[in-house]
mmCIF file of C-alpha atoms and ligand atoms in Angstrom:
data_model
loop_
_atom_site.group_PDB
_atom_site.id
_atom_site.type_symbol
_atom_site.label_atom_id
_atom_site.label_comp_id
_atom_site.label_asym_id
_atom_site.label_seq_id
_atom_site.Cartn_x
_atom_site.Cartn_y
_atom_site.Cartn_z
ATOM 1 C CA MET A 1 3.957 10.685 13.543
ATOM 2 C CA THR A 2 2.507 7.838 11.525
ATOM 3 C CA ARG A 3 -1.180 7.485 12.098
ATOM 4 C CA ILE A 4 -2.476 4.235 13.456
ATOM 5 C CA ALA A 5 -4.569 3.290 10.428
ATOM 6 C CA ASN A 6 -1.846 4.014 7.868
ATOM 7 C CA PRO A 7 -0.728 0.618 6.530
ATOM 8 C CA ARG A 8 2.733 1.850 5.520
ATOM 9 C CA PRO A 9 5.226 0.356 8.001
ATOM 10 C CA THR A 10 6.773 2.371 10.819
ATOM 11 C CA GLU A 11 10.285 1.592 12.150
ATOM 12 C CA GLU A 12 8.605 -0.098 15.093
ATOM 13 C CA ASP A 13 6.446 -2.236 12.774
ATOM 14 C CA LEU A 14 9.468 -3.385 10.794
ATOM 15 C CA LYS A 15 11.394 -4.405 13.903
ATOM 16 C CA PHE A 16 8.456 -6.247 15.320
ATOM 17 C CA GLU A 17 7.397 -7.870 12.027
ATOM 18 C CA LYS A 18 10.701 -9.718 11.812
ATOM 19 C CA THR A 19 9.643 -11.783 14.812
ATOM 20 C CA ILE A 20 6.190 -12.696 13.570
ATOM 21 C CA ARG A 21 6.549 -12.975 9.800
ATOM 22 C CA PRO A 22 5.018 -16.245 8.492
ATOM 23 C CA MET A 23 7.794 -18.377 6.991
ATOM 24 C CA ASN A 24 5.851 -20.967 4.990
ATOM 25 C CA PHE A 25 2.563 -21.278 3.116
ATOM 26 C CA SER A 26 0.813 -23.024 5.996
ATOM 27 C CA GLU A 27 1.546 -20.129 8.382
ATOM 28 C CA PHE A 28 0.304 -17.584 5.866
ATOM 29 C CA ILE A 29 -3.384 -17.016 6.575
ATOM 30 C CA GLY A 30 -5.935 -16.268 3.817
ATOM 31 C CA GLN A 31 -5.309 -15.315 0.139
ATOM 32 C CA GLU A 32 -6.174 -18.944 -0.639
ATOM 33 C CA LYS A 33 -6.247 -18.658 -4.423
ATOM 34 C CA VAL A 34 -2.917 -16.858 -4.624
ATOM 35 C CA LYS A 35 -1.371 -19.378 -2.232
ATOM 36 C CA GLN A 36 -2.690 -22.395 -4.154
ATOM 37 C CA ASN A 37 -1.346 -21.017 -7.421
ATOM 38 C CA LEU A 38 2.057 -20.150 -6.018
ATOM 39 C CA LYS A 39 2.346 -23.566 -4.372
ATOM 40 C CA VAL A 40 1.811 -25.293 -7.715
ATOM 41 C CA PHE A 41 4.394 -23.103 -9.485
ATOM 42 C CA VAL A 42 6.926 -23.588 -6.707
ATOM 43 C CA GLU A 43 6.452 -27.374 -6.641
ATOM 44 C CA ALA A 44 6.689 -27.607 -10.428
ATOM 45 C CA ALA A 45 9.888 -25.535 -10.509
ATOM 46 C CA ILE A 46 11.451 -27.681 -7.787
ATOM 47 C CA LYS A 47 10.479 -30.864 -9.636
ATOM 48 C CA ARG A 48 11.982 -29.632 -12.893
ATOM 49 C CA ARG A 49 15.009 -28.299 -11.012
ATOM 50 C CA GLU A 50 14.469 -24.959 -12.662
ATOM 51 C CA SER A 51 14.306 -21.475 -11.229
ATOM 52 C CA LEU A 52 10.826 -20.094 -10.676
ATOM 53 C CA ASP A 53 9.320 -17.736 -13.240
ATOM 54 C CA HIS A 54 9.436 -14.036 -12.295
ATOM 55 C CA VAL A 55 6.611 -13.044 -9.942
ATOM 56 C CA LEU A 56 4.737 -9.737 -9.588
ATOM 57 C CA LEU A 57 2.655 -9.186 -6.436
ATOM 58 C CA TYR A 58 0.490 -6.116 -6.176
ATOM 59 C CA GLY A 59 -1.994 -4.663 -3.709
ATOM 60 C CA PRO A 60 -2.217 -2.077 -0.913
ATOM 61 C CA PRO A 61 0.520 -1.887 1.761
ATOM 62 C CA GLY A 62 0.561 -4.355 4.649
ATOM 63 C CA LEU A 63 -1.294 -7.219 2.946
ATOM 64 C CA GLY A 64 1.610 -9.679 2.834
ATOM 65 C CA LYS A 65 3.577 -9.086 -0.397
ATOM 66 C CA THR A 66 6.959 -9.110 1.356
ATOM 67 C CA SER A 67 5.940 -12.059 3.540
ATOM 68 C CA LEU A 68 4.860 -14.083 0.511
ATOM 69 C CA SER A 69 8.152 -13.323 -1.224
ATOM 70 C CA TYR A 70 10.146 -14.674 1.733
ATOM 71 C CA ILE A 71 7.850 -17.703 1.834
ATOM 72 C CA ILE A 72 8.451 -18.407 -1.863
ATOM 73 C CA ALA A 73 12.228 -18.235 -1.315
ATOM 74 C CA ASN A 74 11.959 -20.396 1.762
ATOM 75 C CA GLU A 75 9.806 -23.010 0.045
ATOM 76 C CA MET A 76 12.196 -23.017 -2.939
ATOM 77 C CA GLY A 77 15.067 -23.458 -0.491
ATOM 78 C CA ARG A 78 16.832 -20.435 -1.984
ATOM 79 C CA PRO A 79 18.212 -17.265 -0.424
ATOM 80 C CA LEU A 80 16.366 -14.005 -0.975
ATOM 81 C CA LYS A 81 18.115 -10.695 -1.571
ATOM 82 C CA ALA A 82 15.909 -7.705 -0.924
ATOM 83 C CA THR A 83 16.097 -4.224 -2.379
ATOM 84 C CA SER A 84 13.653 -1.584 -3.561
ATOM 85 C CA GLY A 85 12.913 0.351 -6.744
ATOM 86 C CA PRO A 86 14.125 3.743 -5.497
ATOM 87 C CA ALA A 87 17.329 2.204 -4.038
ATOM 88 C CA ILE A 88 18.492 1.152 -7.505
ATOM 89 C CA GLU A 89 19.423 4.549 -8.855
ATOM 90 C CA LYS A 90 21.707 3.733 -11.786
ATOM 91 C CA PRO A 91 22.163 0.860 -14.267
ATOM 92 C CA GLY A 92 25.474 0.145 -12.497
ATOM 93 C CA ASP A 93 23.642 -0.477 -9.198
ATOM 94 C CA LEU A 94 21.448 -3.073 -10.855
ATOM 95 C CA ALA A 95 24.424 -4.657 -12.632
ATOM 96 C CA ALA A 96 26.221 -5.022 -9.282
ATOM 97 C CA ILE A 97 23.196 -6.707 -7.715
ATOM 98 C CA LEU A 98 22.569 -9.070 -10.633
ATOM 99 C CA THR A 99 26.161 -10.159 -11.145
ATOM 100 C CA ASN A 100 26.381 -11.061 -7.453
ATOM 101 C CA LEU A 101 23.408 -13.429 -7.578
ATOM 102 C CA LYS A 102 23.730 -17.189 -7.960
ATOM 103 C CA ASP A 103 21.623 -19.514 -10.104
ATOM 104 C CA GLY A 104 18.136 -19.934 -8.646
ATOM 105 C CA GLU A 105 18.451 -17.101 -6.124
ATOM 106 C CA ILE A 106 15.546 -14.769 -5.541
ATOM 107 C CA LEU A 107 15.789 -11.014 -5.983
ATOM 108 C CA PHE A 108 12.977 -9.162 -4.229
ATOM 109 C CA ILE A 109 12.351 -5.616 -5.441
ATOM 110 C CA ASP A 110 9.840 -3.729 -3.326
ATOM 111 C CA GLU A 111 8.102 -0.626 -4.735
ATOM 112 C CA ILE A 112 9.175 -1.714 -8.186
ATOM 113 C CA HIS A 113 7.044 1.045 -9.758
ATOM 114 C CA ARG A 114 9.576 3.561 -8.406
ATOM 115 C CA MET A 115 12.532 2.115 -10.293
ATOM 116 C CA PRO A 116 14.097 4.714 -12.650
ATOM 117 C CA SER A 117 13.350 4.044 -16.316
ATOM 118 C CA ILE A 118 17.046 3.853 -17.316
ATOM 119 C CA VAL A 119 17.388 0.984 -14.855
ATOM 120 C CA GLU A 120 14.172 -0.640 -16.000
ATOM 121 C CA GLU A 121 15.429 -0.769 -19.567
ATOM 122 C CA ILE A 122 18.505 -2.796 -18.740
ATOM 123 C CA LEU A 123 16.378 -5.077 -16.594
ATOM 124 C CA TYR A 124 14.366 -6.331 -19.611
ATOM 125 C CA PRO A 125 17.083 -8.517 -21.225
ATOM 126 C CA ALA A 126 18.180 -9.624 -17.742
ATOM 127 C CA LEU A 127 14.703 -10.952 -17.020
ATOM 128 C CA GLU A 128 14.205 -12.447 -20.422
ATOM 129 C CA ASP A 129 17.515 -13.991 -21.448
ATOM 130 C CA PHE A 130 19.655 -13.481 -18.342
ATOM 131 C CA ASN A 131 21.848 -11.039 -20.217
ATOM 132 C CA LEU A 132 22.982 -7.565 -19.291
ATOM 133 C CA ASP A 133 23.725 -5.043 -22.021
ATOM 134 C CA LEU A 134 26.039 -2.540 -20.446
ATOM 135 C CA ILE A 135 27.179 0.636 -22.152
ATOM 136 C CA ILE A 136 30.642 1.665 -21.042
ATOM 137 C CA GLY A 137 31.944 5.115 -21.925
ATOM 138 C CA GLN A 138 30.193 8.014 -23.600
ATOM 139 C CA GLY A 139 29.719 9.526 -27.030
ATOM 140 C CA PRO A 140 31.644 7.997 -29.964
ATOM 141 C CA ASN A 141 33.774 5.897 -27.608
ATOM 142 C CA ALA A 142 30.806 4.197 -26.001
ATOM 143 C CA ARG A 143 30.864 0.407 -26.260
ATOM 144 C CA THR A 144 28.174 -2.129 -25.478
ATOM 145 C CA TYR A 145 29.121 -5.207 -23.504
ATOM 146 C CA LYS A 146 26.932 -8.236 -23.189
ATOM 147 C CA LEU A 147 27.282 -9.975 -19.870
ATOM 148 C CA SER A 148 25.609 -13.208 -19.012
ATOM 149 C CA ILE A 149 24.126 -13.377 -15.507
ATOM 150 C CA PRO A 150 22.816 -16.231 -13.298
ATOM 151 C CA LYS A 151 19.308 -17.601 -13.827
ATOM 152 C CA PHE A 152 17.649 -15.767 -10.966
ATOM 153 C CA THR A 153 13.985 -15.228 -10.088
ATOM 154 C CA MET A 154 12.769 -11.717 -9.574
ATOM 155 C CA ILE A 155 9.824 -11.000 -7.308
ATOM 156 C CA GLY A 156 8.495 -7.494 -7.737
ATOM 157 C CA ALA A 157 6.049 -5.929 -5.294
ATOM 158 C CA THR A 158 4.011 -2.819 -5.851
ATOM 159 C CA THR A 159 1.150 -0.894 -4.346
ATOM 160 C CA ARG A 160 0.535 0.841 -7.677
ATOM 161 C CA ALA A 161 0.102 -1.727 -10.448
ATOM 162 C CA GLY A 162 -1.167 1.040 -12.734
ATOM 163 C CA LEU A 163 2.256 2.684 -12.684
ATOM 164 C CA ILE A 164 4.083 -0.411 -13.984
ATOM 165 C CA THR A 165 4.896 -0.087 -17.665
ATOM 166 C CA PRO A 166 3.325 -2.733 -19.933
ATOM 167 C CA ALA A 167 6.856 -3.697 -21.064
ATOM 168 C CA LEU A 168 7.901 -4.567 -17.504
ATOM 169 C CA ARG A 169 4.597 -6.186 -16.637
ATOM 170 C CA GLY A 170 4.930 -8.435 -19.692
ATOM 171 C CA ARG A 171 8.173 -9.891 -18.323
ATOM 172 C CA PHE A 172 6.485 -11.490 -15.300
ATOM 173 C CA GLY A 173 5.214 -15.024 -15.797
ATOM 174 C CA ILE A 174 3.243 -15.050 -12.537
ATOM 175 C CA ILE A 175 1.118 -12.045 -11.546
ATOM 176 C CA HIS A 176 -1.074 -11.946 -8.448
ATOM 177 C CA HIS A 177 -3.185 -9.343 -6.744
ATOM 178 C CA LEU A 178 -3.575 -9.442 -2.953
ATOM 179 C CA ASP A 179 -6.989 -8.498 -1.613
ATOM 180 C CA PHE A 180 -8.070 -7.102 1.730
ATOM 181 C CA TYR A 181 -8.629 -9.833 4.352
ATOM 182 C CA SER A 182 -11.969 -10.812 5.868
ATOM 183 C CA PRO A 183 -12.572 -10.177 9.595
ATOM 184 C CA GLY A 184 -12.408 -13.962 10.183
ATOM 185 C CA GLU A 185 -8.957 -14.174 8.577
ATOM 186 C CA LEU A 186 -7.739 -11.136 10.506
ATOM 187 C CA LYS A 187 -8.992 -12.717 13.717
ATOM 188 C CA ASP A 188 -6.840 -15.775 12.935
ATOM 189 C CA ILE A 189 -3.867 -13.473 12.294
ATOM 190 C CA VAL A 190 -4.430 -11.628 15.605
ATOM 191 C CA GLU A 191 -4.625 -14.954 17.435
ATOM 192 C CA ARG A 192 -1.502 -16.267 15.712
ATOM 193 C CA THR A 193 0.468 -13.142 16.673
ATOM 194 C CA ALA A 194 -0.926 -13.202 20.214
ATOM 195 C CA GLY A 195 0.250 -16.824 20.500
ATOM 196 C CA ILE A 196 3.785 -15.944 19.394
ATOM 197 C CA LEU A 197 3.994 -12.927 21.703
ATOM 198 C CA ASN A 198 2.264 -14.578 24.654
ATOM 199 C CA ILE A 199 -0.571 -12.090 24.725
ATOM 200 C CA SER A 200 -3.797 -13.154 26.371
ATOM 201 C CA VAL A 201 -6.772 -12.389 24.122
ATOM 202 C CA ASP A 202 -10.194 -14.051 24.041
ATOM 203 C CA ASP A 203 -12.340 -14.779 20.971
ATOM 204 C CA GLU A 204 -14.365 -11.579 21.116
ATOM 205 C CA GLY A 205 -11.337 -9.453 21.895
ATOM 206 C CA ALA A 206 -9.548 -10.799 18.807
ATOM 207 C CA MET A 207 -12.652 -10.192 16.686
ATOM 208 C CA GLU A 208 -13.010 -6.619 17.922
ATOM 209 C CA ILE A 209 -9.450 -5.881 16.790
ATOM 210 C CA ALA A 210 -9.976 -7.744 13.501
ATOM 211 C CA MET A 211 -13.098 -5.721 12.662
ATOM 212 C CA ARG A 212 -11.227 -2.432 12.959
ATOM 213 C CA SER A 213 -8.094 -3.400 11.069
ATOM 214 C CA ARG A 214 -9.130 -2.198 7.589
ATOM 215 C CA GLY A 215 -8.659 -5.642 6.088
ATOM 216 C CA THR A 216 -4.910 -5.342 6.688
ATOM 217 C CA PRO A 217 -2.696 -7.738 8.711
ATOM 218 C CA ARG A 218 -0.098 -5.052 9.476
ATOM 219 C CA ILE A 219 -2.777 -2.888 11.086
ATOM 220 C CA ALA A 220 -4.273 -5.869 12.953
ATOM 221 C CA ASN A 221 -0.861 -6.603 14.475
ATOM 222 C CA ARG A 222 -0.285 -2.947 15.277
ATOM 223 C CA LEU A 223 -3.657 -2.567 16.982
ATOM 224 C CA LEU A 224 -3.021 -5.766 18.942
ATOM 225 C CA ARG A 225 0.223 -4.271 20.302
ATOM 226 C CA ARG A 226 -1.465 -1.039 21.328
ATOM 227 C CA VAL A 227 -4.444 -2.805 22.893
ATOM 228 C CA ARG A 228 -2.064 -5.051 24.824
ATOM 229 C CA ASP A 229 -0.393 -1.971 26.388
ATOM 230 C CA PHE A 230 -3.794 -0.704 27.408
ATOM 231 C CA ALA A 231 -4.843 -4.106 28.777
ATOM 232 C CA GLU A 232 -1.671 -4.401 30.859
ATOM 233 C CA ILE A 233 -2.274 -1.108 32.565
ATOM 234 C CA LYS A 234 -6.052 -1.137 32.868
ATOM 235 C CA ALA A 235 -7.208 -4.772 32.812
ATOM 236 C CA ASP A 236 -4.707 -7.297 34.203
ATOM 237 C CA GLY A 237 -3.306 -7.875 30.748
ATOM 238 C CA LYS A 238 -6.269 -9.791 29.320
ATOM 239 C CA ILE A 239 -7.785 -8.533 26.078
ATOM 240 C CA THR A 240 -11.553 -8.976 26.049
ATOM 241 C CA ALA A 241 -14.070 -7.310 23.719
ATOM 242 C CA SER A 242 -14.723 -4.460 26.130
ATOM 243 C CA VAL A 243 -11.008 -3.883 26.821
ATOM 244 C CA ALA A 244 -10.353 -3.830 23.059
ATOM 245 C CA ARG A 245 -13.271 -1.448 22.468
ATOM 246 C CA ASP A 246 -12.122 0.976 25.183
ATOM 247 C CA ALA A 247 -8.539 0.899 23.955
ATOM 248 C CA LEU A 248 -9.499 1.454 20.324
ATOM 249 C CA GLU A 249 -11.820 4.275 21.268
ATOM 250 C CA MET A 250 -8.947 5.920 23.091
ATOM 251 C CA LEU A 251 -6.823 5.489 19.977
ATOM 252 C CA GLU A 252 -9.619 7.112 17.955
ATOM 253 C CA VAL A 253 -10.061 4.129 15.658
ATOM 254 C CA ASP A 254 -13.782 3.857 14.996
ATOM 255 C CA GLN A 255 -15.924 0.777 14.297
ATOM 256 C CA MET A 256 -15.035 0.861 10.618
ATOM 257 C CA GLY A 257 -11.323 1.103 11.417
ATOM 258 C CA PHE A 258 -11.274 4.715 10.210
ATOM 259 C CA ASP A 259 -8.831 7.164 11.727
ATOM 260 C CA GLU A 260 -8.583 10.920 11.599
ATOM 261 C CA ILE A 261 -7.421 11.041 7.963
ATOM 262 C CA ASP A 262 -10.251 8.866 6.646
ATOM 263 C CA ARG A 263 -12.675 11.118 8.458
ATOM 264 C CA LYS A 264 -11.020 14.239 7.050
ATOM 265 C CA ILE A 265 -11.146 12.868 3.493
ATOM 266 C CA LEU A 266 -14.829 11.982 3.720
ATOM 267 C CA ASP A 267 -15.693 15.178 5.592
ATOM 268 C CA SER A 268 -13.990 17.205 2.915
ATOM 269 C CA ILE A 269 -15.826 15.483 0.043
ATOM 270 C CA ILE A 270 -19.175 15.663 1.823
ATOM 271 C CA ASP A 271 -19.009 19.146 3.326
ATOM 272 C CA LYS A 272 -16.693 21.149 1.114
ATOM 273 C CA PHE A 273 -17.486 19.530 -2.199
ATOM 274 C CA ASN A 274 -21.077 18.584 -1.705
ATOM 275 C CA GLY A 275 -20.400 14.847 -1.996
ATOM 276 C CA GLY A 276 -18.235 15.179 -5.102
ATOM 277 C CA PRO A 277 -17.187 14.442 -7.761
ATOM 278 C CA VAL A 278 -13.915 16.094 -6.825
ATOM 279 C CA GLY A 279 -10.363 15.410 -7.971
ATOM 280 C CA VAL A 280 -8.009 13.653 -5.575
ATOM 281 C CA GLY A 281 -5.498 16.519 -5.880
ATOM 282 C CA THR A 282 -8.139 18.965 -4.682
ATOM 283 C CA ILE A 283 -9.050 16.724 -1.751
ATOM 284 C CA ALA A 284 -5.366 16.428 -0.850
ATOM 285 C CA ALA A 285 -4.890 20.204 -0.893
ATOM 286 C CA SER A 286 -8.026 20.793 1.150
ATOM 287 C CA ILE A 287 -6.907 18.525 4.004
ATOM 288 C CA ASN A 288 -3.194 19.218 3.678
ATOM 289 C CA GLU A 289 -2.219 15.629 2.940
ATOM 290 C CA GLU A 290 -0.111 14.126 0.143
ATOM 291 C CA LYS A 291 -2.028 13.062 -2.950
ATOM 292 C CA ASP A 292 -0.004 9.841 -3.147
ATOM 293 C CA THR A 293 -0.825 8.918 0.438
ATOM 294 C CA ILE A 294 -4.516 9.344 -0.210
ATOM 295 C CA GLU A 295 -4.401 7.270 -3.391
ATOM 296 C CA GLU A 296 -2.151 4.519 -2.124
ATOM 297 C CA VAL A 297 -2.996 4.275 1.546
ATOM 298 C CA TYR A 298 -6.479 5.536 2.340
ATOM 299 C CA GLU A 299 -8.579 5.394 -0.785
ATOM 300 C CA PRO A 300 -8.365 1.628 -1.567
ATOM 301 C CA PHE A 301 -10.005 0.717 1.724
ATOM 302 C CA LEU A 302 -12.639 3.466 1.509
ATOM 303 C CA ILE A 303 -13.561 2.112 -1.921
ATOM 304 C CA GLN A 304 -13.527 -1.485 -0.679
ATOM 305 C CA VAL A 305 -16.032 -0.726 2.104
ATOM 306 C CA GLY A 306 -18.246 1.234 -0.264
ATOM 307 C CA PHE A 307 -17.751 4.730 1.188
ATOM 308 C CA LEU A 308 -16.075 6.217 -1.838
ATOM 309 C CA ILE A 309 -16.292 5.678 -5.563
ATOM 310 C CA ARG A 310 -13.977 6.689 -8.338
ATOM 311 C CA THR A 311 -15.668 8.272 -11.333
ATOM 312 C CA PRO A 312 -14.127 9.761 -14.484
ATOM 313 C CA ARG A 313 -14.827 13.211 -13.028
ATOM 314 C CA GLY A 314 -13.362 12.533 -9.582
ATOM 315 C CA ARG A 315 -14.150 10.925 -6.245
ATOM 316 C CA MET A 316 -17.652 10.796 -4.789
ATOM 317 C CA ALA A 317 -18.859 9.972 -1.293
ATOM 318 C CA THR A 318 -21.600 7.336 -1.287
ATOM 319 C CA GLU A 319 -24.877 7.325 0.607
ATOM 320 C CA LYS A 320 -23.274 4.900 3.048
ATOM 321 C CA ALA A 321 -20.616 7.523 3.828
ATOM 322 C CA PHE A 322 -23.219 10.252 4.339
ATOM 323 C CA LYS A 323 -25.135 7.974 6.720
ATOM 324 C CA HIS A 324 -22.047 6.932 8.674
ATOM 325 C CA PHE A 325 -21.257 10.553 9.435
ATOM 326 C CA GLY A 326 -24.891 11.428 10.071
ATOM 327 C CA LYS A 327 -24.995 13.876 7.161
ATOM 328 C CA GLU A 328 -27.985 14.689 5.053
ATOM 329 C CA ILE A 329 -27.678 13.591 1.447
ATOM 330 C CA LYS A 330 -28.867 16.024 -1.212
ATOM 331 C CA ALA A 331 -31.766 14.658 -3.257
ATOM 332 C CA HIS A 332 -29.959 14.980 -6.588
ATOM 333 C CA LYS A 333 -27.031 12.967 -5.205
ATOM 334 C CA LYS A 334 -29.070 9.865 -4.476
ATOM 335 C CA LEU A 335 -27.363 7.830 -7.087
ATOM 336 C CA PHE A 336 -26.361 4.838 -5.021
HETATM 337 P P1 LIG B 1 3.477 -5.805 2.348
HETATM 338 O O1 LIG B 1 4.803 -6.272 1.826
HETATM 339 O O2 LIG B 1 2.320 -6.166 1.458
HETATM 340 O O3 LIG B 1 3.456 -4.353 2.736
HETATM 341 P P2 LIG B 1 4.114 -7.523 4.618
HETATM 342 O O4 LIG B 1 4.366 -8.833 3.994
HETATM 343 O O5 LIG B 1 5.316 -6.742 5.066
HETATM 344 O O6 LIG B 1 3.170 -6.622 3.697
HETATM 345 O O7 LIG B 1 3.105 -7.793 5.840
HETATM 346 C C1 LIG B 1 3.141 -7.018 7.025
HETATM 347 C C2 LIG B 1 3.068 -7.918 8.248
HETATM 348 O O8 LIG B 1 1.751 -8.441 8.334
HETATM 349 C C3 LIG B 1 3.984 -9.141 8.178
HETATM 350 O O9 LIG B 1 5.173 -8.962 8.889
HETATM 351 C C4 LIG B 1 3.193 -10.226 8.857
HETATM 352 O O10 LIG B 1 3.495 -10.233 10.223
HETATM 353 C C5 LIG B 1 1.778 -9.803 8.710
HETATM 354 N N1 LIG B 1 1.080 -10.597 7.657
HETATM 355 C C6 LIG B 1 0.828 -10.196 6.398
HETATM 356 N N2 LIG B 1 0.105 -11.113 5.739
HETATM 357 C C7 LIG B 1 -0.094 -12.133 6.607
HETATM 358 C C8 LIG B 1 -0.800 -13.385 6.505
HETATM 359 N N3 LIG B 1 -1.444 -13.715 5.400
HETATM 360 N N4 LIG B 1 -0.775 -14.207 7.581
HETATM 361 C C9 LIG B 1 -0.144 -13.831 8.712
HETATM 362 N N5 LIG B 1 0.518 -12.653 8.875
HETATM 363 C C10 LIG B 1 0.542 -11.808 7.840
#
């Protein structure tokens, strides 16, 4: 079962997100700087009748990378073809995708950091000169064929910018990082979704959900759905602050938006490892969770809210984390 505060999408999220995905810049709330920049690039490309430069969007899951990619395509008036890094297994798979594109079309590659390196290598000339160098055959009979492909725009999305090779990174003309959203922005997102789905939620109810959404629109929308179920059964369908609070308490999402895994991670660092520093692999083993999930899904938000810091020797819980869990901090650990 996917936990409620995990920003990776569930099947249910994906189905539901199709109905509420913002389709243009004005519907996309927050990320003002990124939006302003992209708007300028899109307008300039349209004016020059050129395809847009390749775009790389990075940041934790659920912050709007896919949505922004669809918006870019929509604003450019071009179709978007979507795939993902792990789905492109062989150079031939990529060649089939690229040769089927038309001039100006957008190719969206999610989780681009998981693309195999043999595929990545043939992507370089495709991005740079719109050429594909294909090797047909093996050994002494192998021949290289140069194939020219349409002038497409690639939009790559990744949760792990650090895993993108410098060579690939260098091929993107436009690179943007998406940040966690403020409670005010998340409140607007909750209200927008409630409007589309005809859910009755007052100001304070929307804020209560926003505050516990870990800066992440996907989680805000997910919590709204769960709170609505609760409100329908227990409170005539209207989401007020107290209905939201009761529902979220039942779902075991605390005031910080932490769920069971966040609590386990912090508990483990504080209790088992004396506040750290401790390696993320050790934390993962001690709570029986995947290292990748901790690094990609949980840790960014714990760092953002100042509960965890990354040091060269490992992760450390901060004084704020000790206080939140009512734990005594050892004198020698008072570094923060
Ligand atoms: P990512 O690709 O970064 O994982 P998505 O673009 O799939 O994130 O966003 C998840 C969902 O959150 C979207 O379907 C959309 O409903 C909502 N969402 C994300 N960002 C925004 C935003 N800025 N404004 C409104 N809704 C948003």
